[in-house]
CSV table of C-alpha atoms and ligand atoms in Angstrom, one decimal:
chain,number,residue,atom,x,y,z
A,217,MET,CA,-56.9,-7.6,18.6
A,218,THR,CA,-59.5,-10.1,17.3
A,219,HIS,CA,-60.6,-9.1,13.3
A,220,THR,CA,-58.4,-6.1,13.9
A,221,VAL,CA,-57.0,-4.7,10.4
A,222,VAL,CA,-53.2,-4.8,10.3
A,223,LEU,CA,-50.8,-3.8,7.8
A,224,VAL,CA,-47.3,-4.3,7.8
A,225,THR,CA,-44.3,-2.9,5.6
A,226,GLY,CA,-41.1,-4.9,5.5
A,227,ALA,CA,-43.1,-7.8,6.6
A,228,THR,CA,-41.2,-10.6,5.0
A,229,SER,CA,-38.4,-10.9,6.9
A,230,GLY,CA,-36.9,-10.2,10.4
A,231,ILE,CA,-39.3,-8.1,12.7
A,232,GLY,CA,-41.7,-7.6,10.4
A,233,ARG,CA,-42.0,-11.1,9.8
A,234,ALA,CA,-42.3,-12.0,13.5
A,235,THR,CA,-45.0,-8.7,14.1
A,236,ALA,CA,-47.2,-10.4,11.7
A,237,LEU,CA,-47.0,-13.5,13.0
A,238,ALA,CA,-47.6,-11.7,16.1
A,239,PHE,CA,-50.9,-10.1,15.2
A,240,GLY,CA,-51.8,-13.2,13.3
A,241,ARG,CA,-51.9,-15.6,16.5
A,242,ASP,CA,-54.1,-12.8,17.8
A,243,GLY,CA,-56.9,-13.5,15.3
A,244,ALA,CA,-55.8,-9.8,13.4
A,245,ARG,CA,-56.6,-9.9,9.7
A,246,LEU,CA,-53.5,-9.0,7.5
A,247,VAL,CA,-51.8,-7.6,4.8
A,248,CYS,CA,-48.2,-8.2,4.7
A,249,SER,CA,-45.8,-6.2,2.1
A,250,GLY,CA,-42.5,-6.5,1.2
A,251,ARG,CA,-40.7,-7.1,-2.2
A,252,ASN,CA,-39.6,-10.8,-2.1
A,253,ALA,CA,-43.0,-12.5,-3.3
A,254,ALA,CA,-41.8,-16.1,-2.5
A,255,ALA,CA,-41.2,-14.9,1.0
A,256,GLY,CA,-44.8,-13.1,1.1
A,257,ALA,CA,-46.3,-16.3,0.0
A,258,ALA,CA,-44.8,-18.5,2.7
A,259,LEU,CA,-45.3,-16.2,5.4
A,260,VAL,CA,-48.7,-16.1,4.1
A,261,SER,CA,-49.3,-19.8,4.0
A,262,GLN,CA,-48.0,-19.7,7.6
A,263,LEU,CA,-50.6,-17.0,9.0
A,264,ARG,CA,-53.4,-19.0,7.1
A,265,GLU,CA,-52.4,-22.0,9.1
A,266,LEU,CA,-52.7,-20.2,12.2
A,267,GLY,CA,-56.4,-19.4,11.4
A,268,ALA,CA,-55.5,-16.1,10.2
A,269,GLU,CA,-56.9,-13.9,7.2
A,270,ALA,CA,-53.7,-12.8,5.5
A,271,GLU,CA,-52.4,-11.6,2.0
A,272,PHE,CA,-49.4,-10.4,0.6
A,273,VAL,CA,-49.2,-7.3,-1.6
A,274,ALA,CA,-45.4,-6.6,-3.5
A,275,ALA,CA,-44.4,-3.2,-3.0
A,276,ASP,CA,-41.7,-0.9,-2.6
A,277,VAL,CA,-42.0,1.8,-0.4
A,278,VAL,CA,-39.9,4.1,-2.1
A,279,HIS,CA,-42.4,4.4,-5.2
A,280,GLU,CA,-45.3,6.4,-3.8
A,281,GLU,CA,-47.9,4.9,-6.5
A,282,GLN,CA,-47.2,1.2,-4.9
A,283,VAL,CA,-47.5,2.1,-1.6
A,284,ARG,CA,-51.2,4.3,-2.2
A,285,GLN,CA,-52.1,0.9,-3.9
A,286,LEU,CA,-51.1,-0.9,-1.3
A,287,VAL,CA,-53.1,0.9,1.4
A,288,GLU,CA,-55.6,1.1,-1.2
A,289,HIS,CA,-56.1,-2.8,-1.8
A,290,THR,CA,-56.1,-3.0,2.1
A,291,VAL,CA,-59.1,-0.9,2.5
A,292,THR,CA,-61.0,-2.6,-0.3
A,293,ARG,CA,-60.4,-6.6,0.7
A,294,PHE,CA,-60.9,-5.7,4.3
A,295,GLY,CA,-62.9,-2.4,4.5
A,296,ARG,CA,-60.4,-0.4,6.8
A,297,LEU,CA,-57.5,0.1,8.0
A,298,ASP,CA,-56.7,-0.3,12.1
A,299,VAL,CA,-52.7,-0.6,12.4
A,300,ALA,CA,-50.0,0.2,10.1
A,301,VAL,CA,-46.4,-1.2,11.3
A,302,ASN,CA,-43.6,0.3,8.7
A,303,SER,CA,-40.9,-2.3,9.4
A,304,ALA,CA,-39.3,-1.5,5.7
A,305,GLY,CA,-35.6,-0.1,6.2
A,306,THR,CA,-32.3,-0.7,5.2
A,307,GLU,CA,-29.0,-0.9,7.3
A,308,GLY,CA,-27.6,1.6,4.6
A,309,THR,CA,-23.8,1.7,4.1
A,310,PRO,CA,-21.5,1.2,7.3
A,311,GLY,CA,-18.4,3.3,7.1
A,312,SER,CA,-16.9,6.6,8.1
A,313,ILE,CA,-18.9,9.8,7.1
A,314,VAL,CA,-16.1,10.8,4.6
A,315,ASP,CA,-16.6,7.5,2.9
A,316,GLN,CA,-19.9,8.0,2.4
A,317,THR,CA,-21.5,9.1,-0.7
A,318,VAL,CA,-24.4,11.0,-2.4
A,319,GLU,CA,-25.5,7.3,-3.4
A,320,SER,CA,-25.1,6.0,0.0
A,321,TYR,CA,-26.8,8.9,1.6
A,322,ALA,CA,-30.0,8.8,-1.1
A,323,ALA,CA,-30.1,4.9,-0.7
A,324,THR,CA,-30.3,5.0,3.1
A,325,PHE,CA,-33.1,8.2,3.3
A,326,ASP,CA,-35.2,6.6,0.4
A,327,ALA,CA,-35.8,3.4,1.7
A,328,ASN,CA,-36.0,4.3,5.6
A,329,VAL,CA,-37.1,8.3,5.7
A,330,LEU,CA,-39.4,8.3,2.2
A,331,GLY,CA,-40.2,5.0,2.8
A,332,THR,CA,-41.7,5.9,6.2
A,333,PHE,CA,-43.0,9.3,4.8
A,334,LEU,CA,-45.0,7.7,2.0
A,335,SER,CA,-46.2,4.7,4.3
A,336,MET,CA,-47.6,7.6,6.9
A,337,LYS,CA,-49.1,9.5,4.1
A,338,HIS,CA,-51.4,6.7,2.6
A,339,GLU,CA,-52.1,5.0,5.9
A,340,LEU,CA,-53.0,8.0,8.1
A,341,ARG,CA,-55.2,9.5,4.9
A,342,VAL,CA,-57.4,6.4,5.7
A,343,MET,CA,-56.9,6.5,9.2
A,344,LEU,CA,-58.2,10.3,9.7
A,345,GLU,CA,-61.1,9.4,8.0
A,346,GLN,CA,-62.0,6.6,10.0
A,347,LYS,CA,-60.9,8.5,13.2
A,348,GLU,CA,-59.3,5.7,14.1
A,349,GLY,CA,-56.5,4.0,13.8
A,350,VAL,CA,-52.8,3.5,15.3
A,351,VAL,CA,-49.1,3.3,13.3
A,352,ILE,CA,-45.6,2.1,14.4
A,353,ASN,CA,-42.4,3.2,12.6
A,354,LEU,CA,-39.3,1.2,13.4
A,355,SER,CA,-36.7,3.6,14.9
A,356,SER,CA,-33.6,2.5,16.5
A,357,THR,CA,-31.2,3.3,19.3
A,358,MET,CA,-29.7,5.0,16.8
A,359,GLY,CA,-32.6,6.9,16.1
A,360,SER,CA,-31.6,8.8,19.3
A,361,ARG,CA,-28.0,8.5,19.8
A,362,GLY,CA,-24.6,8.3,17.4
A,363,ASN,CA,-22.5,5.7,15.9
A,364,ALA,CA,-19.3,6.6,14.2
A,365,GLN,CA,-19.5,3.8,11.7
A,366,ASN,CA,-22.9,4.3,10.5
A,367,PRO,CA,-23.9,7.9,9.9
A,368,MET,CA,-26.8,7.5,7.2
A,369,TYR,CA,-28.4,5.2,9.2
A,370,VAL,CA,-28.4,7.1,12.2
A,371,ALA,CA,-29.2,10.3,10.6
A,372,SER,CA,-32.4,8.3,8.8
A,373,LYS,CA,-33.6,6.9,12.1
A,374,HIS,CA,-33.4,10.3,13.6
A,375,ALA,CA,-35.4,11.6,10.8
A,376,ILE,CA,-38.2,8.8,11.6
A,377,GLU,CA,-38.2,9.8,14.9
A,378,GLY,CA,-38.9,13.3,14.0
A,379,LEU,CA,-41.7,12.1,11.4
A,380,THR,CA,-43.3,10.0,14.5
A,381,LYS,CA,-43.6,12.8,16.6
A,382,ALA,CA,-44.9,15.5,14.1
A,383,ALA,CA,-47.6,13.0,12.4
A,384,ALA,CA,-48.5,12.2,16.0
A,385,LEU,CA,-49.6,15.9,16.6
A,386,ASP,CA,-51.2,15.9,13.2
A,387,ALA,CA,-53.3,12.8,13.9
A,388,ALA,CA,-53.8,13.5,18.2
A,389,ARG,CA,-57.2,14.8,17.8
A,390,SER,CA,-58.5,12.4,15.6
A,391,ASN,CA,-58.2,9.4,17.6
A,392,VAL,CA,-55.2,8.6,15.7
A,393,ARG,CA,-51.8,7.2,17.5
A,394,VAL,CA,-48.5,7.6,16.2
A,395,ASN,CA,-45.6,6.1,17.8
A,396,ALA,CA,-42.3,4.4,17.2
A,397,VAL,CA,-40.2,1.4,18.5
A,398,ALA,CA,-36.7,1.6,18.9
A,399,PRO,CA,-35.1,-1.7,18.9
A,400,GLY,CA,-31.5,-2.4,20.3
A,401,PRO,CA,-29.4,-4.9,18.4
A,402,ILE,CA,-32.1,-7.9,17.4
A,403,GLU,CA,-31.5,-11.4,15.7
A,404,THR,CA,-32.1,-10.7,12.2
A,405,GLY,CA,-30.6,-10.5,9.1
A,406,MET,CA,-29.6,-6.9,9.2
A,407,LEU,CA,-27.6,-7.1,12.7
A,408,ASP,CA,-26.0,-10.0,10.5
A,409,ARG,CA,-24.9,-7.4,7.7
A,410,ILE,CA,-23.8,-4.8,10.3
A,411,ALA,CA,-22.1,-6.8,12.6
A,412,GLY,CA,-20.2,-9.1,10.0
A,413,GLY,CA,-19.9,-12.0,11.9
A,414,ALA,CA,-20.2,-14.3,14.8
A,415,GLU,CA,-17.5,-12.6,16.9
A,416,LYS,CA,-18.7,-9.3,16.6
A,417,VAL,CA,-22.3,-10.2,16.8
A,418,ALA,CA,-21.1,-11.8,20.7
A,419,ALA,CA,-19.1,-8.8,21.0
A,420,VAL,CA,-22.6,-6.7,20.8
A,421,ALA,CA,-24.2,-8.9,22.9
A,422,ALA,CA,-21.5,-8.6,25.7
A,423,SER,CA,-22.3,-4.9,25.8
A,424,ILE,CA,-25.8,-5.0,26.2
A,425,PRO,CA,-27.1,-5.0,30.1
A,426,ALA,CA,-29.4,-7.7,29.4
A,427,GLY,CA,-26.4,-9.7,28.4
A,428,ARG,CA,-28.1,-10.9,25.1
A,429,ILE,CA,-29.1,-10.1,21.6
A,430,GLY,CA,-32.7,-9.5,21.3
A,431,THR,CA,-35.3,-11.1,19.0
A,432,PRO,CA,-37.7,-10.0,16.6
A,433,GLU,CA,-40.8,-11.6,18.5
A,434,GLU,CA,-39.7,-9.2,22.0
A,435,VAL,CA,-40.0,-6.2,19.2
A,436,ALA,CA,-43.3,-7.3,18.2
A,437,ASP,CA,-44.7,-7.9,21.5
A,438,ALA,CA,-44.1,-4.4,22.2
A,439,ILE,CA,-45.6,-3.1,18.4
A,440,VAL,CA,-48.5,-5.2,19.6
A,441,PHE,CA,-48.5,-3.2,23.0
A,442,LEU,CA,-48.6,0.3,21.3
A,443,ALA,CA,-51.2,-1.2,18.7
A,444,SER,CA,-53.6,-2.1,21.3
A,445,ALA,CA,-56.2,-0.2,24.0
A,446,ARG,CA,-53.9,-0.8,26.5
A,447,SER,CA,-51.7,1.8,25.3
A,448,ARG,CA,-54.5,4.1,24.4
A,449,TYR,CA,-53.0,7.6,25.5
A,450,ILE,CA,-49.7,7.0,24.8
A,451,THR,CA,-48.9,8.7,21.2
A,452,GLY,CA,-45.7,10.3,19.9
A,453,GLN,CA,-43.4,8.4,21.8
A,454,ILE,CA,-40.4,6.2,21.2
A,455,LEU,CA,-40.3,3.1,23.0
A,456,ALA,CA,-37.1,1.5,23.7
A,457,VAL,CA,-36.6,-2.3,23.3
A,458,ASN,CA,-33.0,-2.6,23.8
A,459,GLY,CA,-32.0,-5.0,27.1
A,460,GLY,CA,-31.2,-1.8,28.9
A,461,LYS,CA,-28.6,-0.5,26.4
A,462,THR,CA,-29.9,3.2,26.6
A,463,ALA,CA,-30.4,3.4,30.4
A,464,MET,CA,-26.4,3.1,30.8
B,226,NAD,N1,-32.4,-5.8,13.5
B,226,NAD,C1,-31.6,-5.0,14.2
B,226,NAD,O1,-30.4,-5.0,15.0
B,226,NAD,C2,-32.5,-3.7,14.6
B,226,NAD,C3,-32.3,-2.4,15.3
B,226,NAD,C4,-33.2,-1.4,15.5
B,226,NAD,C5,-34.0,-1.0,14.1
B,226,NAD,N2,-34.1,-2.3,13.3
B,226,NAD,C6,-35.5,-1.7,12.2
B,226,NAD,O2,-36.2,-2.9,12.2
B,226,NAD,C7,-36.5,-2.5,10.9
B,226,NAD,C8,-36.5,-4.3,10.4
B,226,NAD,O3,-35.3,-4.4,10.4
B,226,NAD,P1,-34.9,-6.2,10.4
B,226,NAD,O4,-34.0,-6.0,11.3
B,226,NAD,O5,-36.1,-6.8,10.2
B,226,NAD,O6,-34.1,-6.5,9.1
B,226,NAD,P2,-34.7,-7.0,7.7
B,226,NAD,O7,-33.5,-6.8,7.2
B,226,NAD,O8,-35.0,-8.6,8.2
B,226,NAD,O9,-36.2,-6.5,7.2
B,226,NAD,C9,-36.1,-5.2,6.5
B,226,NAD,C10,-37.3,-5.4,5.2
B,226,NAD,O10,-37.3,-4.1,4.7
B,226,NAD,C11,-37.4,-4.4,3.3
B,226,NAD,N3,-37.0,-3.3,2.7
B,226,NAD,C12,-35.9,-3.0,2.5
B,226,NAD,N4,-36.2,-1.9,2.1
B,226,NAD,C13,-37.4,-1.6,1.2
B,226,NAD,C14,-38.4,-1.1,0.3
B,226,NAD,N5,-38.0,0.2,-0.3
B,226,NAD,N6,-39.4,-1.2,-0.1
B,226,NAD,C15,-39.9,-2.3,0.8
B,226,NAD,N7,-39.3,-3.2,1.6
B,226,NAD,C16,-38.1,-3.1,1.8
B,226,NAD,C17,-36.6,-5.4,3.1
B,226,NAD,O11,-36.5,-6.0,2.2
B,226,NAD,C18,-36.5,-6.5,4.7
B,226,NAD,O12,-37.1,-7.3,4.4
B,226,NAD,C19,-35.6,-1.8,10.0
B,226,NAD,O13,-36.3,-0.5,9.8
B,226,NAD,C20,-34.7,-1.4,10.9
B,226,NAD,O14,-33.9,-0.6,10.7
B,226,NAD,C21,-33.6,-3.3,13.3
């Protein structure tokens, strides 16, 4: 992984942050992106302390021009783009489908589906030309399973799995791989917001075969694997990282 050029969206917190740090420890050169400049600056100084070359570029993934500039900046700064991790996303507005609105639909689909689409569009343009590269998207257990209380998130993650498979087929002959990880519940701000309280998080943990919630570092390790040559014949796949949840 040494000197690999890695772009991470949603890098200022949670899984994106843990992923940036995992690549940083492996000697990658990183562009970390997000909307929170202070958190981005803190991450970059932590990465530099690890000895990694790193920069923060602010971008909102729902705005194509910002995504285009983010990818362009990466290539201008480091000369290429080897790995892109699209971790920016929202949990949407939990609640029954009968309470969802045009606005809750649009907000969830914009951040999760439009954001992943625009990120892949610009990342893959570079990778297809280089004839080398790896994209890893963030799905969820809810990318292949239903959940009565989060229909927009469920639908958006199903869409991300579809985009992942379609893009993988498009890129397969160009030595470019596209996969997704599908985490179960992971200890991040998003889980706290979805579960809403320590008691509910404990109930979620008890429902997982491994008996605990996963860590962002455990998802980051799966992402680093999918970015590495050890997964060189894996493309168009969704790798579950969920303590056995979907084996039930
Ligand atoms: N935590 C979990 O239990 C869990 C489980 C399955 C999948 N995921 C997925 O993992 C990914 C990362 O989530 P997380 O758990 O680290 O939560 P998180 O909230 O810590 O991270 C998501 C990041 O994306 C950023 N973001 C949201 N909308 C954005 C936009 N329009 N432009 C740029 N950045 C934007 C947020 O500001 C945040 O920094 C998400 O796609 C999420 O759906 C999380």
